[in-house]
mmCIF file of C-alpha atoms in Angstrom:
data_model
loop_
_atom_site.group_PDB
_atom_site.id
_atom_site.type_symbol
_atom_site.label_atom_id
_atom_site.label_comp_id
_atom_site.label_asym_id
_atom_site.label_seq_id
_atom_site.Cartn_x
_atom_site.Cartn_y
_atom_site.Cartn_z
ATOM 1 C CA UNK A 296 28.921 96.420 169.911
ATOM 2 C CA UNK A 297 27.297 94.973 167.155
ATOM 3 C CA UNK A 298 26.221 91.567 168.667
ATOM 4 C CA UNK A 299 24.174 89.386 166.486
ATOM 5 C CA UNK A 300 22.250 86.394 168.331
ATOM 6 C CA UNK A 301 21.085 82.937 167.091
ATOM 7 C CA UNK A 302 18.939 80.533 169.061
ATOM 8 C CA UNK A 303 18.348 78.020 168.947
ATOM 9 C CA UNK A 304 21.974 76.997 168.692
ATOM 10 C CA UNK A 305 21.503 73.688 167.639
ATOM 11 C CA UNK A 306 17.958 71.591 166.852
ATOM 12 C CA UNK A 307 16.976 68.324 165.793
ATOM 13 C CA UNK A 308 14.408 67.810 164.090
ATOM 14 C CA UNK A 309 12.004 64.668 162.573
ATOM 15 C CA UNK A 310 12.075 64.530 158.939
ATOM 16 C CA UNK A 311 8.696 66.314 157.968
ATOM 17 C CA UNK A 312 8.191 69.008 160.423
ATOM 18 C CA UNK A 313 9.538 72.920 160.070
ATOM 19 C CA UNK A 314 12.379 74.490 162.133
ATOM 20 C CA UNK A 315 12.178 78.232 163.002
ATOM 21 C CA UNK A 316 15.865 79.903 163.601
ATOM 22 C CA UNK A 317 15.663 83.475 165.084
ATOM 23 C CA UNK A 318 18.103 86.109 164.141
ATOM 24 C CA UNK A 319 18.473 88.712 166.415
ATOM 25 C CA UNK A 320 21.065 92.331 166.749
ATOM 26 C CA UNK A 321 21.245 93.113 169.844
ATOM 27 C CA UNK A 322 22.403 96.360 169.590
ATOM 28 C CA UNK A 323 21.886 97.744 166.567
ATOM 29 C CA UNK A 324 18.787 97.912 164.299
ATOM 30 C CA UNK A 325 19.525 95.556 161.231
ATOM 31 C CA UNK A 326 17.940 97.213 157.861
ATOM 32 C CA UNK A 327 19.336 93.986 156.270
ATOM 33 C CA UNK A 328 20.023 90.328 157.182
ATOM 34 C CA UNK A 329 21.235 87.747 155.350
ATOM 35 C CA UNK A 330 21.027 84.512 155.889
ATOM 36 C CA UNK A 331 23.698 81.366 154.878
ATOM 37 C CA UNK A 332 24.092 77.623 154.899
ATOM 38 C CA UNK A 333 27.047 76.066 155.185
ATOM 39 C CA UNK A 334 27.780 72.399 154.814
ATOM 40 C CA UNK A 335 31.103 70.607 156.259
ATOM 41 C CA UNK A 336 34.291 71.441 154.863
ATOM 42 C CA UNK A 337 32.552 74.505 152.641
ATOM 43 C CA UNK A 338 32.460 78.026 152.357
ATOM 44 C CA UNK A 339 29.290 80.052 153.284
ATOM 45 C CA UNK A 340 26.824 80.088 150.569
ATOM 46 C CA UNK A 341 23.890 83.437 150.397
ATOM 47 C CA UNK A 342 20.575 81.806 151.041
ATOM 48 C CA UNK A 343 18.841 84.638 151.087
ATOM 49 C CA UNK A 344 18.593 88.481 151.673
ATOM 50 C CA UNK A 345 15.620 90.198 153.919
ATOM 51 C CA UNK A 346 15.439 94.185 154.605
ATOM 52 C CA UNK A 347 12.645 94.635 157.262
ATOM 53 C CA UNK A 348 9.145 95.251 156.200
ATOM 54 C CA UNK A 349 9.703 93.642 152.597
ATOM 55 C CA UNK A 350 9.699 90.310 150.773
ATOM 56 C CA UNK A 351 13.087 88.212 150.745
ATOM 57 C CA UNK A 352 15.015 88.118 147.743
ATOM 58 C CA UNK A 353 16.585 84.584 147.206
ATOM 59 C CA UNK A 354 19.077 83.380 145.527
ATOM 60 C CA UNK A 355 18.992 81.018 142.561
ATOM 61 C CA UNK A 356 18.196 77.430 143.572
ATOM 62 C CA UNK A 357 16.955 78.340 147.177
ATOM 63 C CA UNK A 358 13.658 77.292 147.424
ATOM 64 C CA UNK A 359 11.581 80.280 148.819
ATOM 65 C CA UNK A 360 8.535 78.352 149.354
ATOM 66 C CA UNK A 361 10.663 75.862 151.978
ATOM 67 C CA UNK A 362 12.874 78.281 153.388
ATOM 68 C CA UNK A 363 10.246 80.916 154.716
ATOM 69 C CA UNK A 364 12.134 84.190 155.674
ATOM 70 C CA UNK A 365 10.025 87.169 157.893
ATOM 71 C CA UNK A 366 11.981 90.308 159.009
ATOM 72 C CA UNK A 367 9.089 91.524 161.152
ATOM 73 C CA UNK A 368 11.416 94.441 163.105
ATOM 74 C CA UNK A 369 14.657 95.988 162.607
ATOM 75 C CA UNK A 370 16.158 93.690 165.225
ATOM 76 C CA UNK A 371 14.647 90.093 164.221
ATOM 77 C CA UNK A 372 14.478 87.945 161.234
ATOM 78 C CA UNK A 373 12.855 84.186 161.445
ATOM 79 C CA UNK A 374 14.311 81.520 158.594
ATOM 80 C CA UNK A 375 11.560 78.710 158.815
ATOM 81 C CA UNK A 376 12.373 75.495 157.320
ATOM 82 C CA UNK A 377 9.313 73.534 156.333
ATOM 83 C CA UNK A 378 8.698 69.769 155.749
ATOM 84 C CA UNK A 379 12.534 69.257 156.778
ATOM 85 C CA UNK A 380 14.566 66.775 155.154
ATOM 86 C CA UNK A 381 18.128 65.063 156.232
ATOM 87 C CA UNK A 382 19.581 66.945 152.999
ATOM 88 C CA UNK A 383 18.577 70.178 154.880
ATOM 89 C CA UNK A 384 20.824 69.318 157.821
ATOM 90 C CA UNK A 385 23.425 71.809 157.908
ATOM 91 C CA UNK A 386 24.714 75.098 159.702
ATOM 92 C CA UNK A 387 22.665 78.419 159.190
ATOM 93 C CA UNK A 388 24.033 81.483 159.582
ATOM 94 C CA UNK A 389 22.760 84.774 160.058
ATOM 95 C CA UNK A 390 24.292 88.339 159.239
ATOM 96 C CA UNK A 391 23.276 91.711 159.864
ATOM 97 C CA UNK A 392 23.618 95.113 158.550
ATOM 98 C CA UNK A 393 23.086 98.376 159.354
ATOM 99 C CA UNK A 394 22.757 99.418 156.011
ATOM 100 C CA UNK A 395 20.851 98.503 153.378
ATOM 101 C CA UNK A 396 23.681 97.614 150.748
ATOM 102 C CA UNK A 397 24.649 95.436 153.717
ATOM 103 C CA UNK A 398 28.492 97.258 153.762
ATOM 104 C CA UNK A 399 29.450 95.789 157.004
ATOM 105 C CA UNK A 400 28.124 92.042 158.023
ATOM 106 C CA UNK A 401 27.881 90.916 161.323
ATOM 107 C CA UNK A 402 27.954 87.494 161.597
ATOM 108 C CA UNK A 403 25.395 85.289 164.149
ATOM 109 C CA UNK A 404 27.476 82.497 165.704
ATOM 110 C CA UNK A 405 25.102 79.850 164.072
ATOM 111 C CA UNK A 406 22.492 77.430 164.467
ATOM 112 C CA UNK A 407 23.297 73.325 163.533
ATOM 113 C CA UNK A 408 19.972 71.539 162.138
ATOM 114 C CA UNK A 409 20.204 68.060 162.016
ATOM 115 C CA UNK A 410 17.074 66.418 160.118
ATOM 116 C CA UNK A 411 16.412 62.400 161.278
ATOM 117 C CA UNK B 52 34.223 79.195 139.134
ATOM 118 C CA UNK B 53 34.936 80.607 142.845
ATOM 119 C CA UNK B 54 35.544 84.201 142.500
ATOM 120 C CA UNK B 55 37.943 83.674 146.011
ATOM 121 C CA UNK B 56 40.636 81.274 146.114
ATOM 122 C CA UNK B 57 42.262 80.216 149.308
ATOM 123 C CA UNK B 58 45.357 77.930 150.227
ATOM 124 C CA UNK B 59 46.324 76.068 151.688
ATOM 125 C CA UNK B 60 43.387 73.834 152.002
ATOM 126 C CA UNK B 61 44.829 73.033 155.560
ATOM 127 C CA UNK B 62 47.544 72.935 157.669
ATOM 128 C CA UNK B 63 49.092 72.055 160.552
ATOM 129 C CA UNK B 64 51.305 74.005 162.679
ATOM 130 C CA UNK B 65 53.632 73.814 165.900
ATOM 131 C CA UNK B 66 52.370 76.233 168.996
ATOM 132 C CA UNK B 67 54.563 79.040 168.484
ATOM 133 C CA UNK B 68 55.323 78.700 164.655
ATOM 134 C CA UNK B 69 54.568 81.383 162.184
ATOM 135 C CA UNK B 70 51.972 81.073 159.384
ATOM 136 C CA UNK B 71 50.663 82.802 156.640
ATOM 137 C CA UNK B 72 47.175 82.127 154.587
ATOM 138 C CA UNK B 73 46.861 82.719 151.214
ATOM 139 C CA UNK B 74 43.959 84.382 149.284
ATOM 140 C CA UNK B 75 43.196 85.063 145.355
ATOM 141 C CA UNK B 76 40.032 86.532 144.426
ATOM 142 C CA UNK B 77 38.704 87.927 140.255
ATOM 143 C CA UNK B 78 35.660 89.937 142.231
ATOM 144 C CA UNK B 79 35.135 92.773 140.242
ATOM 145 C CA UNK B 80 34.602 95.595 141.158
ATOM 146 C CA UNK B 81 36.561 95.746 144.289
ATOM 147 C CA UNK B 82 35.010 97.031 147.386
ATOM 148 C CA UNK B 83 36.954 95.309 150.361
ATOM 149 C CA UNK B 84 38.765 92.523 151.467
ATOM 150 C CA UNK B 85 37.876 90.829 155.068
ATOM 151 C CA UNK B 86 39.897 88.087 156.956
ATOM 152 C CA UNK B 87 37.552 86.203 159.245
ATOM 153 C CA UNK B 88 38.088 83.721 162.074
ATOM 154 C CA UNK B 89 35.784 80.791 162.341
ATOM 155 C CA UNK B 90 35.853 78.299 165.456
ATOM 156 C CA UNK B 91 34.661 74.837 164.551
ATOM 157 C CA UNK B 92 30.589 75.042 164.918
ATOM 158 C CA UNK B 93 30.150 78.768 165.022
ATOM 159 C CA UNK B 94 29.754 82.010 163.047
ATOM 160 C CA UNK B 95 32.671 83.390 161.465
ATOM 161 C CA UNK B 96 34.571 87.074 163.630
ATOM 162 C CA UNK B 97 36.049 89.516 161.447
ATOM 163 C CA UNK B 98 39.811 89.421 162.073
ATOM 164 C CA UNK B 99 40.217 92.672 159.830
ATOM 165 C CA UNK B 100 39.378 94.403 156.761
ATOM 166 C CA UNK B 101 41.108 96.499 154.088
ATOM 167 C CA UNK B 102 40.094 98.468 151.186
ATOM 168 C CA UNK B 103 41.884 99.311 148.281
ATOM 169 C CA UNK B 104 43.743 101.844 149.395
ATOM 170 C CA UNK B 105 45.211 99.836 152.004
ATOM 171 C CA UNK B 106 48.156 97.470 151.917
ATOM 172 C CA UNK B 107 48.196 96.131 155.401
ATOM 173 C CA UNK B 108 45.997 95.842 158.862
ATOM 174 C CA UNK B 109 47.086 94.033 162.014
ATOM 175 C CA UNK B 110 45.191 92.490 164.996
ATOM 176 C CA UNK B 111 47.058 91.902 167.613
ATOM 177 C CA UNK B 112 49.425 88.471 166.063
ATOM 178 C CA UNK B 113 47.259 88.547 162.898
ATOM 179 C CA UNK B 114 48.402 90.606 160.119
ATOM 180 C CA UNK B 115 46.897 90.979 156.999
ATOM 181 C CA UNK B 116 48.187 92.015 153.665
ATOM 182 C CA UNK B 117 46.717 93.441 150.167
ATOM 183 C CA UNK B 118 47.613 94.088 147.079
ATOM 184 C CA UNK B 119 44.994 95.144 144.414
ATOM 185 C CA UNK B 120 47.056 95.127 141.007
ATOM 186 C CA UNK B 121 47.639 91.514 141.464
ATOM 187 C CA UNK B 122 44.289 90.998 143.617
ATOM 188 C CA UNK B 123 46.163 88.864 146.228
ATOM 189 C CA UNK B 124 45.735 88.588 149.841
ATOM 190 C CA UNK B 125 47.451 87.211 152.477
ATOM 191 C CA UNK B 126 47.271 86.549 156.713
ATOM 192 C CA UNK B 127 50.133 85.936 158.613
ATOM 193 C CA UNK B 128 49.064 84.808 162.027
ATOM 194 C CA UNK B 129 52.306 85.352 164.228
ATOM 195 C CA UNK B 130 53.415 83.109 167.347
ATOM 196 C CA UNK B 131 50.572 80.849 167.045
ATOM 197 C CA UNK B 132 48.508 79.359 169.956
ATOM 198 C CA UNK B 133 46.141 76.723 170.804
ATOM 199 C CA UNK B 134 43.701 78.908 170.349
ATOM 200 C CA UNK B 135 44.453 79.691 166.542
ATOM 201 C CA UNK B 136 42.872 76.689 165.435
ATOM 202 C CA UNK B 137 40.259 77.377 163.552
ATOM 203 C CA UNK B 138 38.956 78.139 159.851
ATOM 204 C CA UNK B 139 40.010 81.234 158.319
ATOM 205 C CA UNK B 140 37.782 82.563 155.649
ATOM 206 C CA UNK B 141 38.747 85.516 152.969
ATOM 207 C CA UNK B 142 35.679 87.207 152.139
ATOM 208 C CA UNK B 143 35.631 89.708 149.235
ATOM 209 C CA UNK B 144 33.113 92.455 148.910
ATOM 210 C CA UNK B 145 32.303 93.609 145.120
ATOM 211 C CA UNK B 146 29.446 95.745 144.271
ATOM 212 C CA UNK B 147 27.148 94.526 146.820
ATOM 213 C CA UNK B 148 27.369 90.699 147.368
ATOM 214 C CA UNK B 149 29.988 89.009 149.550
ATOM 215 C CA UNK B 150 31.836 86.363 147.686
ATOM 216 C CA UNK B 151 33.787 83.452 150.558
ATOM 217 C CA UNK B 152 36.878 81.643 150.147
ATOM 218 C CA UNK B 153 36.550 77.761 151.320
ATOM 219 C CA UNK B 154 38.967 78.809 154.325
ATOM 220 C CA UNK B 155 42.418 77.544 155.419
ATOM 221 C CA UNK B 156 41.931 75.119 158.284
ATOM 222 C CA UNK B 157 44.632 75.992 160.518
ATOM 223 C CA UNK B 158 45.347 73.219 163.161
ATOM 224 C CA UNK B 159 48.316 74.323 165.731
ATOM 225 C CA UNK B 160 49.465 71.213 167.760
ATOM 226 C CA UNK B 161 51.540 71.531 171.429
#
């Protein structure tokens, strides 16, 4: 149980155009996801926080207006990130939680964007 | 400052050998303590997690160990394999944020 999916697993992108990563439990509906970047040789670092049906709450320095987070159903969240740049290239990584203090994290396995 | 201290930074192991991972965290409040398993280019698996009543959790050869007056926390992964390469990440809950270690690198070699 609690399976969390990524796809795609790895893009690779122009500089200029937007990436959509989907975040997706599988078997249990996510009231909150979170989603991470992590860059070589670093820990995780919050991104961003998204219960379903309400605005994303950021955290400080994360652009919301170029990281565009929807969490349209209990089961998906979409991170979108526009006008890419080859400082964006790095791993995302998605959590979900059942509950909405986000108690227990279950970790996607990851998506690698590489901007050119 | 990081709120989660890990270390080593990395190391290297013989298959077989015994390790343990150290973990030092100031997150206050204290809600739990998780030891996760990350492969190179994926998302991290929990490997356990302990709250502050406990003092130790196993999984299978990994065994983890807390102690909440000193706020230390250690994983001792026991007759390593192959496989046991990876990053291992301490991740302490407080309130209601996750704060993450850097990770120990662990590289075991035949």
């Amino acid at each position: 149980g609690a399976v969390v999916s990524q796809h795609p697993s790895r893009v690779i992108c122009k500089s200029g155009t937007s990436v959509k990563i989907e975040c997706r439990s599988l078997d249990f509906q996510a009231t909150t996801m979170f989603w991470y970047r992590q860059f070589p040789k670093q820990s995780l670092m919050l991104m961003a926080t998204s219960n379903e049906g309400s605005k994303a709450t950021y955290e400080q320095g994360v652009e919301k207006d170029k990281f565009l987070i929807n969490h349209a159903s209990l089961t998906l969240s979409t991170l979108t990130v526009t006008s890419a740049h080859p400082e964006d290239s790095s791993f995302y990584i998605c959590s979900a939680a059942a509950d909405s203090g986000g108690l227990a994290q279950y970790f996607g396995p990851g998506t690698r964007l590489l901007v050119l | 400052k990081n709120q989660v201290e890990q270390s080593p930074q990395s190391l290297i192991i013989l298959e077989g050998k015994n390790c343990t991972l150290q973990c030092n965290y100031t997150v206050s409040p204290f809600s739990n303590l998780r030891w996760y398993k990350q492969d190179t280019g994926r998302g991290p698996v929990s490997l356990t997690i302990m709250t502050f009543s406990e003092n130790t959790k196993s999984n299978g050869r990994y065994t983890a160990t807390l102690d909440a007056d000193t706020k230390q926390s250690s994983l001792h992964i026991t007759a390593s394999q192959l496989s046991d390469s990876a990053s291992y990440i301490c991740v302490v809950r407080g309130d209601y944020k996750l704060s993450f270690g850097a990770g120990t690198t662990v590289t075991v070699r035949a």
